[in-house]
Amino acid sequence: MANHKSSIKRIRQEEKRRLYNRYYAKTMRNAVKKLRTTTDKAEAVALLPNVQKMLDKLAKRNIIHKNKAANLKSKLAAHISKLA
């Protein structure tokens, strides 16, 4: 167990941050999965801006890497363009 007040506070902060990051990373993965499994092009086009916004926000806050966000956005756009 930590002995300093600052390290005890740091442990509390890290736990909050870890839970926050886990929640939003999981939410992002579910949104990407939902978009990938969509077979209707109109529905997929409607979902894309929200998913892209989420990816950009997570990349900005360093929850995911900016290149990972860019790769996901690119692959999702390619997936949507292939839909009939």
mmCIF file with all atom_site columns, N, CA and C in Angstrom, residues 26-40 43-48 50-51 54 76 79-80 83:
data_model
loop_
_atom_site.group_PDB
_atom_site.id
_atom_site.type_symbol
_atom_site.label_atom_id
_atom_site.label_alt_id
_atom_site.label_comp_id
_atom_site.label_asym_id
_atom_site.label_entity_id
_atom_site.label_seq_id
_atom_site.pdbx_PDB_ins_code
_atom_site.Cartn_x
_atom_site.Cartn_y
_atom_site.Cartn_z
_atom_site.occupancy
_atom_site.B_iso_or_equiv
_atom_site.pdbx_formal_charge
_atom_site.auth_seq_id
_atom_site.auth_comp_id
_atom_site.auth_asym_id
_atom_site.auth_atom_id
_atom_site.pdbx_PDB_model_num
ATOM 1  N N  . LYS A 1 26 ? -14.713 0.285  -25.150 1.00 0.00 ? 26 LYS A N  1
ATOM 2  C CA . LYS A 1 26 ? -15.665 -0.787 -25.416 1.00 0.00 ? 26 LYS A CA 1
ATOM 3  C C  . LYS A 1 26 ? -16.855 -0.258 -26.230 1.00 0.00 ? 26 LYS A C  1
ATOM 4  N N  . THR A 1 27 ? -17.324 0.935  -25.891 1.00 0.00 ? 27 THR A N  1
ATOM 5  C CA . THR A 1 27 ? -18.419 1.556  -26.628 1.00 0.00 ? 27 THR A CA 1
ATOM 6  C C  . THR A 1 27 ? -18.024 1.757  -28.091 1.00 0.00 ? 27 THR A C  1
ATOM 7  N N  . MET A 1 28 ? -16.790 2.188  -28.301 1.00 0.00 ? 28 MET A N  1
ATOM 8  C CA . MET A 1 28 ? -16.280 2.396  -29.657 1.00 0.00 ? 28 MET A CA 1
ATOM 9  C C  . MET A 1 28 ? -16.226 1.073  -30.411 1.00 0.00 ? 28 MET A C  1
ATOM 10 N N  . ARG A 1 29 ? -15.732 0.017  -29.771 1.00 0.00 ? 29 ARG A N  1
ATOM 11 C CA . ARG A 1 29 ? -15.647 -1.286 -30.437 1.00 0.00 ? 29 ARG A CA 1
ATOM 12 C C  . ARG A 1 29 ? -17.037 -1.804 -30.816 1.00 0.00 ? 29 ARG A C  1
ATOM 13 N N  . ASN A 1 30 ? -18.017 -1.602 -29.928 1.00 0.00 ? 30 ASN A N  1
ATOM 14 C CA . ASN A 1 30 ? -19.381 -2.033 -30.235 1.00 0.00 ? 30 ASN A CA 1
ATOM 15 C C  . ASN A 1 30 ? -19.950 -1.250 -31.409 1.00 0.00 ? 30 ASN A C  1
ATOM 16 N N  . ALA A 1 31 ? -19.687 0.049  -31.462 1.00 0.00 ? 31 ALA A N  1
ATOM 17 C CA . ALA A 1 31 ? -20.193 0.880  -32.555 1.00 0.00 ? 31 ALA A CA 1
ATOM 18 C C  . ALA A 1 31 ? -19.569 0.454  -33.885 1.00 0.00 ? 31 ALA A C  1
ATOM 19 N N  . VAL A 1 32 ? -18.273 0.181  -33.879 1.00 0.00 ? 32 VAL A N  1
ATOM 20 C CA . VAL A 1 32 ? -17.580 -0.254 -35.101 1.00 0.00 ? 32 VAL A CA 1
ATOM 21 C C  . VAL A 1 32 ? -18.133 -1.600 -35.552 1.00 0.00 ? 32 VAL A C  1
ATOM 22 N N  . LYS A 1 33 ? -18.341 -2.509 -34.589 1.00 0.00 ? 33 LYS A N  1
ATOM 23 C CA . LYS A 1 33 ? -18.874 -3.833 -34.911 1.00 0.00 ? 33 LYS A CA 1
ATOM 24 C C  . LYS A 1 33 ? -20.279 -3.721 -35.503 1.00 0.00 ? 33 LYS A C  1
ATOM 25 N N  . LYS A 1 34 ? -21.105 -2.846 -34.921 1.00 0.00 ? 34 LYS A N  1
ATOM 26 C CA . LYS A 1 34 ? -22.467 -2.646 -35.423 1.00 0.00 ? 34 LYS A CA 1
ATOM 27 C C  . LYS A 1 34 ? -22.440 -2.130 -36.862 1.00 0.00 ? 34 LYS A C  1
ATOM 28 N N  . LEU A 1 35 ? -21.534 -1.207 -37.135 1.00 0.00 ? 35 LEU A N  1
ATOM 29 C CA . LEU A 1 35 ? -21.423 -0.648 -38.486 1.00 0.00 ? 35 LEU A CA 1
ATOM 30 C C  . LEU A 1 35 ? -20.924 -1.694 -39.476 1.00 0.00 ? 35 LEU A C  1
ATOM 31 N N  . ARG A 1 36 ? -19.987 -2.528 -39.050 1.00 0.00 ? 36 ARG A N  1
ATOM 32 C CA . ARG A 1 36 ? -19.449 -3.561 -39.947 1.00 0.00 ? 36 ARG A CA 1
ATOM 33 C C  . ARG A 1 36 ? -20.472 -4.634 -40.279 1.00 0.00 ? 36 ARG A C  1
ATOM 34 N N  . THR A 1 37 ? -21.364 -4.929 -39.331 1.00 0.00 ? 37 THR A N  1
ATOM 35 C CA . THR A 1 37 ? -22.343 -5.991 -39.567 1.00 0.00 ? 37 THR A CA 1
ATOM 36 C C  . THR A 1 37 ? -23.578 -5.493 -40.303 1.00 0.00 ? 37 THR A C  1
ATOM 37 N N  . THR A 1 38 ? -23.699 -4.170 -40.466 1.00 0.00 ? 38 THR A N  1
ATOM 38 C CA . THR A 1 38 ? -24.841 -3.599 -41.170 1.00 0.00 ? 38 THR A CA 1
ATOM 39 C C  . THR A 1 38 ? -24.758 -3.932 -42.655 1.00 0.00 ? 38 THR A C  1
ATOM 40 N N  . THR A 1 39 ? -25.878 -4.419 -43.196 1.00 0.00 ? 39 THR A N  1
ATOM 41 C CA . THR A 1 39 ? -25.903 -4.747 -44.628 1.00 0.00 ? 39 THR A CA 1
ATOM 42 C C  . THR A 1 39 ? -26.676 -3.708 -45.434 1.00 0.00 ? 39 THR A C  1
ATOM 43 N N  . ASP A 1 40 ? -27.440 -2.855 -44.758 1.00 0.00 ? 40 ASP A N  1
ATOM 44 C CA . ASP A 1 40 ? -28.205 -1.806 -45.425 1.00 0.00 ? 40 ASP A CA 1
ATOM 45 C C  . ASP A 1 40 ? -27.331 -0.563 -45.585 1.00 0.00 ? 40 ASP A C  1
ATOM 46 N N  . GLU A 1 43 ? -28.567 2.778  -43.820 1.00 0.00 ? 43 GLU A N  1
ATOM 47 C CA . GLU A 1 43 ? -28.356 2.749  -42.372 1.00 0.00 ? 43 GLU A CA 1
ATOM 48 C C  . GLU A 1 43 ? -26.874 2.931  -42.035 1.00 0.00 ? 43 GLU A C  1
ATOM 49 N N  . ALA A 1 44 ? -26.015 2.296  -42.814 1.00 0.00 ? 44 ALA A N  1
ATOM 50 C CA . ALA A 1 44 ? -24.574 2.401  -42.585 1.00 0.00 ? 44 ALA A CA 1
ATOM 51 C C  . ALA A 1 44 ? -24.087 3.833  -42.810 1.00 0.00 ? 44 ALA A C  1
ATOM 52 N N  . VAL A 1 45 ? -24.598 4.489  -43.849 1.00 0.00 ? 45 VAL A N  1
ATOM 53 C CA . VAL A 1 45 ? -24.217 5.876  -44.127 1.00 0.00 ? 45 VAL A CA 1
ATOM 54 C C  . VAL A 1 45 ? -24.671 6.794  -42.994 1.00 0.00 ? 45 VAL A C  1
ATOM 55 N N  . ALA A 1 46 ? -25.824 6.479  -42.404 1.00 0.00 ? 46 ALA A N  1
ATOM 56 C CA . ALA A 1 46 ? -26.322 7.284  -41.281 1.00 0.00 ? 46 ALA A CA 1
ATOM 57 C C  . ALA A 1 46 ? -25.477 7.072  -40.025 1.00 0.00 ? 46 ALA A C  1
ATOM 58 N N  . LEU A 1 47 ? -24.965 5.872  -39.828 1.00 0.00 ? 47 LEU A N  1
ATOM 59 C CA . LEU A 1 47 ? -24.160 5.568  -38.629 1.00 0.00 ? 47 LEU A CA 1
ATOM 60 C C  . LEU A 1 47 ? -22.732 6.102  -38.724 1.00 0.00 ? 47 LEU A C  1
ATOM 61 N N  . LEU A 1 48 ? -22.195 6.189  -39.937 1.00 0.00 ? 48 LEU A N  1
ATOM 62 C CA . LEU A 1 48 ? -20.780 6.524  -40.131 1.00 0.00 ? 48 LEU A CA 1
ATOM 63 C C  . LEU A 1 48 ? -20.339 7.829  -39.466 1.00 0.00 ? 48 LEU A C  1
ATOM 64 N N  . ASN A 1 50 ? -21.349 9.413  -36.811 1.00 0.00 ? 50 ASN A N  1
ATOM 65 C CA . ASN A 1 50 ? -21.259 9.274  -35.354 1.00 0.00 ? 50 ASN A CA 1
ATOM 66 C C  . ASN A 1 50 ? -20.061 8.430  -34.948 1.00 0.00 ? 50 ASN A C  1
ATOM 67 N N  . VAL A 1 51 ? -19.811 7.354  -35.687 1.00 0.00 ? 51 VAL A N  1
ATOM 68 C CA . VAL A 1 51 ? -18.678 6.485  -35.377 1.00 0.00 ? 51 VAL A CA 1
ATOM 69 C C  . VAL A 1 51 ? -17.368 7.227  -35.631 1.00 0.00 ? 51 VAL A C  1
ATOM 70 N N  . MET A 1 54 ? -16.751 9.622  -32.830 1.00 0.00 ? 54 MET A N  1
ATOM 71 C CA . MET A 1 54 ? -16.315 8.915  -31.641 1.00 0.00 ? 54 MET A CA 1
ATOM 72 C C  . MET A 1 54 ? -14.838 8.534  -31.738 1.00 0.00 ? 54 MET A C  1
ATOM 73 N N  . LEU A 1 76 ? -13.842 1.456  -42.544 1.00 0.00 ? 76 LEU A N  1
ATOM 74 C CA . LEU A 1 76 ? -15.306 1.556  -42.487 1.00 0.00 ? 76 LEU A CA 1
ATOM 75 C C  . LEU A 1 76 ? -15.863 2.243  -43.725 1.00 0.00 ? 76 LEU A C  1
ATOM 76 N N  . HIS A 1 79 ? -15.773 -0.207 -46.487 1.00 0.00 ? 79 HIS A N  1
ATOM 77 C CA . HIS A 1 79 ? -16.838 -1.203 -46.288 1.00 0.00 ? 79 HIS A CA 1
ATOM 78 C C  . HIS A 1 79 ? -18.176 -0.659 -46.782 1.00 0.00 ? 79 HIS A C  1
ATOM 79 N N  . ILE A 1 80 ? -18.458 0.601  -46.464 1.00 0.00 ? 80 ILE A N  1
ATOM 80 C CA . ILE A 1 80 ? -19.726 1.218  -46.863 1.00 0.00 ? 80 ILE A CA 1
ATOM 81 C C  . ILE A 1 80 ? -19.791 1.380  -48.374 1.00 0.00 ? 80 ILE A C  1
ATOM 82 N N  . LEU A 1 83 ? -20.984 -1.754 -50.103 1.00 0.00 ? 83 LEU A N  1
ATOM 83 C CA . LEU A 1 83 ? -22.374 -2.199 -49.919 1.00 0.00 ? 83 LEU A CA 1
ATOM 84 C C  . LEU A 1 83 ? -23.212 -1.825 -51.140 1.00 0.00 ? 83 LEU A C  1
#
